Tab-separated table of C-alpha atoms and ligand atoms in Angstrom:
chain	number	residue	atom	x	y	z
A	15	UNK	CA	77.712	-34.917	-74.953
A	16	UNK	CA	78.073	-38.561	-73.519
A	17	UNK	CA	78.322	-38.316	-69.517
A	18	UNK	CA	80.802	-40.801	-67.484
A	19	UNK	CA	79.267	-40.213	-63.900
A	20	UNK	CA	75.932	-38.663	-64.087
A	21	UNK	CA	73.244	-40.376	-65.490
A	22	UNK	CA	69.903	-38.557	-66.874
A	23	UNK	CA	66.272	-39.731	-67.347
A	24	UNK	CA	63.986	-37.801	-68.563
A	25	UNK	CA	60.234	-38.081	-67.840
A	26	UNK	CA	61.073	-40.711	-65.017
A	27	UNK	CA	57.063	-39.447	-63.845
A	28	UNK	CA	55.317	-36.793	-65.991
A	29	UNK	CA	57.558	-33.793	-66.761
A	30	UNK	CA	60.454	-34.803	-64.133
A	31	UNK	CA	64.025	-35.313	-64.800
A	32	UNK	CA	65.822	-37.680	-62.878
A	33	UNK	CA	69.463	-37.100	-62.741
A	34	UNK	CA	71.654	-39.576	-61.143
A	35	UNK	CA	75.143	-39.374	-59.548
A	36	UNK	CA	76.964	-42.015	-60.732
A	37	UNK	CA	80.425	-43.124	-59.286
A	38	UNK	CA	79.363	-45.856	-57.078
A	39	UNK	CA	83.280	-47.549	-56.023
A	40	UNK	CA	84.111	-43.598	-55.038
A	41	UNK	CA	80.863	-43.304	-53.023
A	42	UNK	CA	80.196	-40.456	-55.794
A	43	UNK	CA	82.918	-38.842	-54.822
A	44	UNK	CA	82.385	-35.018	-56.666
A	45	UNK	CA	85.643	-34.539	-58.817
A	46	UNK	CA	85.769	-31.948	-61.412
A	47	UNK	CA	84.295	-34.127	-64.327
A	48	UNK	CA	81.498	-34.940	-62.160
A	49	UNK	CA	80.412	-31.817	-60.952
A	50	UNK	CA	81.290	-30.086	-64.681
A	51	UNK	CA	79.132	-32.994	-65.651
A	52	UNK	CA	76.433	-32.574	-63.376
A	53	UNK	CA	75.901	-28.493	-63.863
A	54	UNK	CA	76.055	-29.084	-67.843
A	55	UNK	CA	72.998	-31.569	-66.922
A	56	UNK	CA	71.235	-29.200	-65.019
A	57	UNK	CA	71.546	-26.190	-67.297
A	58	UNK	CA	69.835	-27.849	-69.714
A	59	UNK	CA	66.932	-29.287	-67.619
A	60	UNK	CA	66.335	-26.088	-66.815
A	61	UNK	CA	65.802	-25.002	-70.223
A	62	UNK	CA	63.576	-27.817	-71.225
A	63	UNK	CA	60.219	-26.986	-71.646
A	64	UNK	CA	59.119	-30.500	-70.993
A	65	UNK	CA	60.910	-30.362	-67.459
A	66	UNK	CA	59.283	-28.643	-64.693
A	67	UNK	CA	61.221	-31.048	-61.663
A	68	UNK	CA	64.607	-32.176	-61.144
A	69	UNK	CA	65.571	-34.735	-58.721
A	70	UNK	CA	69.046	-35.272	-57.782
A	71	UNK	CA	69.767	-38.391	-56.549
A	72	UNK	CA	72.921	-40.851	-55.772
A	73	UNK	CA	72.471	-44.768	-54.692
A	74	UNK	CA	71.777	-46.410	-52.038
A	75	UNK	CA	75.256	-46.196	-50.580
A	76	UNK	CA	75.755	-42.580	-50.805
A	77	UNK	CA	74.720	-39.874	-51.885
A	78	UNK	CA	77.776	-38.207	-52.763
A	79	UNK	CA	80.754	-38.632	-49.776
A	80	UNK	CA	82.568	-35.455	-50.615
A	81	UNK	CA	84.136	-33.598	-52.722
A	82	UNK	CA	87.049	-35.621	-54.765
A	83	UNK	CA	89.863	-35.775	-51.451
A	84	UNK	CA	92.282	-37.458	-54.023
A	85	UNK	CA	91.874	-34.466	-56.682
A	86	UNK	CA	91.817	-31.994	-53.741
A	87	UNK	CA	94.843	-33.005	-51.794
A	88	UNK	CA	98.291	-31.422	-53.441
A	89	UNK	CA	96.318	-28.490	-54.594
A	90	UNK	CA	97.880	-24.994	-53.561
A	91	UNK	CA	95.542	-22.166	-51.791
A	92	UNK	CA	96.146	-20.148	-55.354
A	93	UNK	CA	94.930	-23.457	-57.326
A	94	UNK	CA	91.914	-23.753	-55.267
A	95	UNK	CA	91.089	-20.008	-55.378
A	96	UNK	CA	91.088	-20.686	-59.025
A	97	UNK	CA	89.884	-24.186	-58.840
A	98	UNK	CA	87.476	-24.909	-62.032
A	99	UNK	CA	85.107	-26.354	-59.468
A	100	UNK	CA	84.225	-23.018	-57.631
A	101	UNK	CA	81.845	-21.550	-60.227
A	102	UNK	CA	80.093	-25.126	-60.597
A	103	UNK	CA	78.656	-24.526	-57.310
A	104	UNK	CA	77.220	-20.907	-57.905
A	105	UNK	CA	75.710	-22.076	-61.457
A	106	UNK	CA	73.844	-25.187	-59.876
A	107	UNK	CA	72.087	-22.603	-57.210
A	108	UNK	CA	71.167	-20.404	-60.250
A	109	UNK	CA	69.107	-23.213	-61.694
A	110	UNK	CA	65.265	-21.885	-61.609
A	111	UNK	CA	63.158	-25.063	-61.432
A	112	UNK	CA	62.626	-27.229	-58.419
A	113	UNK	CA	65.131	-29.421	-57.591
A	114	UNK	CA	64.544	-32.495	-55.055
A	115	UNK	CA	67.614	-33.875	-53.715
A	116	UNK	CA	66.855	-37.936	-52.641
A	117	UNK	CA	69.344	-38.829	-50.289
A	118	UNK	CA	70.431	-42.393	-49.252
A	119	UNK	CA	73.645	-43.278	-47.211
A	120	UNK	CA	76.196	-41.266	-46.671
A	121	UNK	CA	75.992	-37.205	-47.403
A	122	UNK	CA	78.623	-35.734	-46.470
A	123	UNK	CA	81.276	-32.387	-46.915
A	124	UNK	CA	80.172	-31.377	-50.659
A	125	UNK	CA	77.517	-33.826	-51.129
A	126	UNK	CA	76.153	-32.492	-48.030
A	127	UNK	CA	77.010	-29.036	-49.697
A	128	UNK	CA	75.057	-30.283	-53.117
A	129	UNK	CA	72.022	-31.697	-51.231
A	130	UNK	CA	71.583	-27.953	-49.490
A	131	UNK	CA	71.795	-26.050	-53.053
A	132	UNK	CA	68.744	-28.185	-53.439
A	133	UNK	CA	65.014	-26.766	-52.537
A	134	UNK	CA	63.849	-29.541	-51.138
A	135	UNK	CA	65.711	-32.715	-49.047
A	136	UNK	CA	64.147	-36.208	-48.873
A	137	UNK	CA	66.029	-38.915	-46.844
A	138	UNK	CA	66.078	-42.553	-46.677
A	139	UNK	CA	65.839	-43.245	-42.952
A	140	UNK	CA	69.455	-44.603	-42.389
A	141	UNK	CA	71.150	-41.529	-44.458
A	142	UNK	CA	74.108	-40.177	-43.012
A	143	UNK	CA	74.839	-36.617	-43.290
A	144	UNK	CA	78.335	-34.541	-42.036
A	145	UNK	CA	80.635	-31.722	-42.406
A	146	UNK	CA	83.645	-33.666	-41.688
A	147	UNK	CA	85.460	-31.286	-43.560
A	148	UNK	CA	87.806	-30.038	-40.210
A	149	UNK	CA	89.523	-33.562	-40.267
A	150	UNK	CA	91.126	-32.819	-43.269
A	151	UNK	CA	92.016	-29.421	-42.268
A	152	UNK	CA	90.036	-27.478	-44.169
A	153	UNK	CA	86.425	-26.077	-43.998
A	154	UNK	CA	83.182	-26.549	-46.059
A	155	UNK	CA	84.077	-24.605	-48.815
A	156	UNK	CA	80.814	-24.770	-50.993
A	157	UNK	CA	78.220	-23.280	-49.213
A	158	UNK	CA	78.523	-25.311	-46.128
A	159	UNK	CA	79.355	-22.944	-43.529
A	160	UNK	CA	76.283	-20.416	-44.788
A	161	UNK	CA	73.581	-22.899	-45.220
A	162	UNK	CA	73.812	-25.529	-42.910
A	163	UNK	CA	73.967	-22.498	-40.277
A	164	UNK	CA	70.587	-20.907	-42.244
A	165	UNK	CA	68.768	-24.502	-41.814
A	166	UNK	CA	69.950	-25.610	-38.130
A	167	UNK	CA	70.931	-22.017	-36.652
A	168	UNK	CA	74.044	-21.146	-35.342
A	169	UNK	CA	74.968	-24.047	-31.900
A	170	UNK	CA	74.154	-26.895	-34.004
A	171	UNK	CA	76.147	-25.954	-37.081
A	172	UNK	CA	79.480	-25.294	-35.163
A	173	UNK	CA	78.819	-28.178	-33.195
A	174	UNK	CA	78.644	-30.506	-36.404
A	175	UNK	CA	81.566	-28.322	-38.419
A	176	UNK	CA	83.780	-27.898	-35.754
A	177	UNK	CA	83.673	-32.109	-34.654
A	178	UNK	CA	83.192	-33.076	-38.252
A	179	UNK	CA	80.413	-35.433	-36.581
A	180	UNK	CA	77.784	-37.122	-38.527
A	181	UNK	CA	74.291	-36.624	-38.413
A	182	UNK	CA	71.064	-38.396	-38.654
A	183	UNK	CA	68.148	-38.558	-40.719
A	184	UNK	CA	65.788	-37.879	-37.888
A	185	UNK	CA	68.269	-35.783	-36.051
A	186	UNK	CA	68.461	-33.933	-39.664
A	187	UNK	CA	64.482	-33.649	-40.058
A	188	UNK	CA	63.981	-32.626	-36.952
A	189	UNK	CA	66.588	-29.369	-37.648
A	190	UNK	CA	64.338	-28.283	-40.358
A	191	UNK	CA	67.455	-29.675	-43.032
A	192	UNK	CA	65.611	-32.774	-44.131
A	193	UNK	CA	61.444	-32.060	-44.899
A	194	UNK	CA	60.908	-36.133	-45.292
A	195	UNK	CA	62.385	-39.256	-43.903
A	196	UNK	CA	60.854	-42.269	-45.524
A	197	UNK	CA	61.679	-45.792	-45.631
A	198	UNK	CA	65.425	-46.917	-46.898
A	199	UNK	CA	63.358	-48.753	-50.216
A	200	UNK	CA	61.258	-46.300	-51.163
A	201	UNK	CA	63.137	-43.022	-50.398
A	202	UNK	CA	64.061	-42.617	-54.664
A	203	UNK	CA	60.153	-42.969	-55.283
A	204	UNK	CA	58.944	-40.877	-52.640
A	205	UNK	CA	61.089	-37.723	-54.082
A	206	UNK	CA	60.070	-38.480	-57.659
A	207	UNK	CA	55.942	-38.681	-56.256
A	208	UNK	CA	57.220	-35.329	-54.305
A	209	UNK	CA	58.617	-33.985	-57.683
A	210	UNK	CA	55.378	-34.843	-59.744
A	211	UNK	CA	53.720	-33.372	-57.649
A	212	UNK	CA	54.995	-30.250	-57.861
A	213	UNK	CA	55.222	-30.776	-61.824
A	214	UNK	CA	51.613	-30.818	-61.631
A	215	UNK	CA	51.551	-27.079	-60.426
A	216	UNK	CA	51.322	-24.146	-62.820
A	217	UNK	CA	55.174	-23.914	-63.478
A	218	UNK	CA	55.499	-19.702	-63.355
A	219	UNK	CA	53.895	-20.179	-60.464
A	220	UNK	CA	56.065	-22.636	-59.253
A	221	UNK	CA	59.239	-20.365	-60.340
A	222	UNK	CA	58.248	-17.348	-58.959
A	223	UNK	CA	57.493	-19.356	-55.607
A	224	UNK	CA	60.655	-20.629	-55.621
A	225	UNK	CA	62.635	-17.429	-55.831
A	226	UNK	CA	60.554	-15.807	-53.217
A	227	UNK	CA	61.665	-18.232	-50.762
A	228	UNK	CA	65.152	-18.004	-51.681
A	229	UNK	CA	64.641	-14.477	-51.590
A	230	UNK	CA	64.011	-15.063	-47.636
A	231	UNK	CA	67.427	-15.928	-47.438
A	232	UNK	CA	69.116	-13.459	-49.468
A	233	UNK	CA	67.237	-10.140	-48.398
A	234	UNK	CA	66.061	-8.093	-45.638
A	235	UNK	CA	62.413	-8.610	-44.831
A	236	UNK	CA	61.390	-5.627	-46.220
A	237	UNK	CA	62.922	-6.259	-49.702
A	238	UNK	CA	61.682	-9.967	-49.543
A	239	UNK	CA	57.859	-8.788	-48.999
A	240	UNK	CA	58.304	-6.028	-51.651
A	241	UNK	CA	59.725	-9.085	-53.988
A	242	UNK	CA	56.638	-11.443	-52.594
A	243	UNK	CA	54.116	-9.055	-53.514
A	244	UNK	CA	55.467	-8.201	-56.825
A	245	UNK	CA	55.954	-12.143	-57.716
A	246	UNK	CA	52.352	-12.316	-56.329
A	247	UNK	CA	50.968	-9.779	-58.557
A	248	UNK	CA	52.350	-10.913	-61.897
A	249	UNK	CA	51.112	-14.158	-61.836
A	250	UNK	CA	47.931	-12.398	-62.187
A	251	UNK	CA	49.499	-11.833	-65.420
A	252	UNK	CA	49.354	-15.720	-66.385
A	253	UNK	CA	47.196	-17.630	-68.654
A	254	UNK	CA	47.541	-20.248	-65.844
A	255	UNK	CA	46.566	-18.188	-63.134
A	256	UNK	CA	42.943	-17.726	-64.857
A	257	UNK	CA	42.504	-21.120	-65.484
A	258	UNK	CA	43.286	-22.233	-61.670
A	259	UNK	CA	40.617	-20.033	-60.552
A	260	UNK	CA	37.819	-20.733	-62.967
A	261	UNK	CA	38.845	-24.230	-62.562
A	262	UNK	CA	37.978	-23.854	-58.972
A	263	UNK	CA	34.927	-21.971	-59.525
A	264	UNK	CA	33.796	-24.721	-62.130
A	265	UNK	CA	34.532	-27.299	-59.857
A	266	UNK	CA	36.630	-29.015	-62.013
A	267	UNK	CA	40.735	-30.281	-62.444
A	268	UNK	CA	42.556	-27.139	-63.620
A	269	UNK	CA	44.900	-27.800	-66.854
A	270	UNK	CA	47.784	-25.589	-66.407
A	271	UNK	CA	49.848	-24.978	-69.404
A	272	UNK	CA	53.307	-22.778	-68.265
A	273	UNK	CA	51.902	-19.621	-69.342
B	361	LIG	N1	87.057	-38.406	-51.999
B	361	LIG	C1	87.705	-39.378	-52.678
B	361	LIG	N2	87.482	-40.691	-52.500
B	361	LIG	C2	86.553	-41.056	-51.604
B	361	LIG	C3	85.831	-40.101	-50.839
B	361	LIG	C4	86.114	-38.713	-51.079
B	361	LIG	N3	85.446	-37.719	-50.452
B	361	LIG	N4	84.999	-40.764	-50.009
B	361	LIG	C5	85.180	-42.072	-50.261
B	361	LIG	N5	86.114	-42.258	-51.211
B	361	LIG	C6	86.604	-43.529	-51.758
B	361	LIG	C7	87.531	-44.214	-50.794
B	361	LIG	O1	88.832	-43.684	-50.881
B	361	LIG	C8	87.439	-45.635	-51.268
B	361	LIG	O2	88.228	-45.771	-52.422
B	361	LIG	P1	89.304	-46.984	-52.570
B	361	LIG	O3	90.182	-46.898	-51.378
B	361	LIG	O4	88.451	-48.213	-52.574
B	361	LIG	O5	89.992	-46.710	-53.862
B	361	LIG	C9	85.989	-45.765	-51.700
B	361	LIG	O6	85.527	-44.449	-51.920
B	361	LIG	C10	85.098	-46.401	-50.632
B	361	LIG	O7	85.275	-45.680	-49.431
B	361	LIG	P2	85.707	-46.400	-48.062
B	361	LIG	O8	86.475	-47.644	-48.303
B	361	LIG	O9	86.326	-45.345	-47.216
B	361	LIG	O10	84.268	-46.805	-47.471
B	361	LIG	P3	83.847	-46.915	-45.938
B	361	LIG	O11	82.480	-47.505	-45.948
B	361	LIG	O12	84.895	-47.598	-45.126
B	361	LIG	O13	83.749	-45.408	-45.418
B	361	LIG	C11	83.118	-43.109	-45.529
B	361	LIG	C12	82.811	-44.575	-45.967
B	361	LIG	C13	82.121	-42.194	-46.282
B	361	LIG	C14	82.879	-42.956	-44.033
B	361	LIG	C15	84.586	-42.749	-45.890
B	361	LIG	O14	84.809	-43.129	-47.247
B	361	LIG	C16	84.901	-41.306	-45.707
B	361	LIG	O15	85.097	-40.846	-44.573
B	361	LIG	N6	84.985	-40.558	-46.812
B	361	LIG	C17	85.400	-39.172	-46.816
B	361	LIG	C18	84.289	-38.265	-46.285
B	361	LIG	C19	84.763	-36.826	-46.222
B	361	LIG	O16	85.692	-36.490	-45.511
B	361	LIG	N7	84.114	-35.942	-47.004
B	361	LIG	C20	84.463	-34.554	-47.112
B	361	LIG	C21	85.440	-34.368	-48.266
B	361	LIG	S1	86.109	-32.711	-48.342
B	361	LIG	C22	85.545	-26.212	-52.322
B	361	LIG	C23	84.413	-26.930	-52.662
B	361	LIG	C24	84.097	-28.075	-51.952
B	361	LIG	C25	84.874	-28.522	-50.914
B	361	LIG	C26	85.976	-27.790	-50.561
B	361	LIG	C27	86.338	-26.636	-51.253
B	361	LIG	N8	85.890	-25.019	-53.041
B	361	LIG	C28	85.054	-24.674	-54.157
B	361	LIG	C29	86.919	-24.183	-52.581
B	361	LIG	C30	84.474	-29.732	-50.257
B	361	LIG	C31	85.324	-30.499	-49.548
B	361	LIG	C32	84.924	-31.851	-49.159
B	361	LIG	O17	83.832	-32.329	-49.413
């Protein structure tokens, strides 16, 4: 289906997708095409067998500055219960490869929001992030609130959603939000280096790591060991598992093939 604001490449670096947002005069501003666009994009990355990393990115400008304000603005609280955007959001965190979110400029409200339903965050060293969602009157309604408060505890996150203040790069690395700040001109290639890197790893692997981590989120610790141990044991159950170890043993480059 042809795409108006989101832009894929695939194999941008050996078995990485590179999907770009792509409404530069709205500072990718997320309307409902966009973000219908973007999880359509997404859903089927994931089920490409020649895809084992997604990065996410926007341009240098922003990364995405919101959801749509203009499409937002005469909605009623029925409409938005019911607002065609709302499952978008769920659907893009159900997406079971790694996804790298490179961040330039400004990141803020839902972009912000998008960025976090990402695994991983790497940010250009002038990005801008924000939830300056209470100066419209409203609050982050996509996962801000929950997430942000999971990555910078519970001071800083009502400090930045209750003044709507922007935040740093380095003020965002150093909350555990951002994992990499990099140079403004490189900060696209270091998250698609990032992303073949972890294309490189033995993809069930890589899966199973994934929702184990989530998991830490989601569960009580109990539950999350019980799931860590399980996801630990079947990989025992993997083709590629006994070819990283006898690679190791052999002393030699491991050739993991998904299985
Ligand atoms: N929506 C629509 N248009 C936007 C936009 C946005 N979020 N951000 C920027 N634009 C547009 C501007 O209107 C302008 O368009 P024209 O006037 O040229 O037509 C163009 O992009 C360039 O922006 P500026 O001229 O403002 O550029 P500046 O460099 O002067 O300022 C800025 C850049 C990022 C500081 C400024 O544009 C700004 O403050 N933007 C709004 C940031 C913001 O408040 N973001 C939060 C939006 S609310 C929900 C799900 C999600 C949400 C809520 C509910 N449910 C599922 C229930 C999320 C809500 C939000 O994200």
């Amino acid at each position: 289906m042809p795409m108006d604001f989101v832009k894929v490449t695939k194999a941008a670096k050996p078995y990485v997708a590179l999907v770009e947002l792509n409404r530069p005069k709205e500072l990718n501003a997320l309307n409902s095409q966009l973000l219908h666009e973007l999880r359509n994009a997404m859903q089927e990355l994931d089920r490409d067998e020649a895809v084992r990393a997604i990065v996410i990115t926007g341009n240098a400008r922003a990364f995405a500055a919101g959801a749509d304000i203009k499409e937002m603005a005469d909605k009623t609280a029925v409409e938005m219960m019911t607002y065609k955007q709302s499952g978008v959001w769920g659907d893009l965190k159900k997406i079971a490869k790694p996804v790298v979110a490179a961040v330039s400029g400004f990141c803020l409200g839902g972009g912000c929001e998008l960025a976090m339903t990402c695994d991983i965050i790497v940010a250009a060293e002038s990005a801008q992030f924000g939830q300056p969602e209470i100066k419209l009157g409203i609050l982050p309604g996509a996962g801000g609130t929950q997430r942000l408060t999971h990555a910078v505890g519970k001071a800083r996150a009502m400090d930045l959603i209750l003044t709507g203040r922007f935040f740093s790069a380095a003020e965002a690395e150093r909350w555990g939000l951002v994992s990499r700040i990099v140079p403004d001109d490189t900060y696209l290639a270091e998250a698609l280096h990032l992303a073949e890197t972890i294309a490189q790893m033995p993809p069930v692997a890589v899966r199973l790591a994934k929702e184990s981590v989530n998991a830490a989120f989601e569960l009580p610790l109990t539950e999350g060991l019980q799931l860590e141990t399980k996801n630990a044991a079947l990989l025992f159950s993997t083709e590629d598992q006994k070819e990283g170890m006898k690679a190791f043993v052999e002393k030699r480059k491991a050739n993991f093939v998904g299985k």
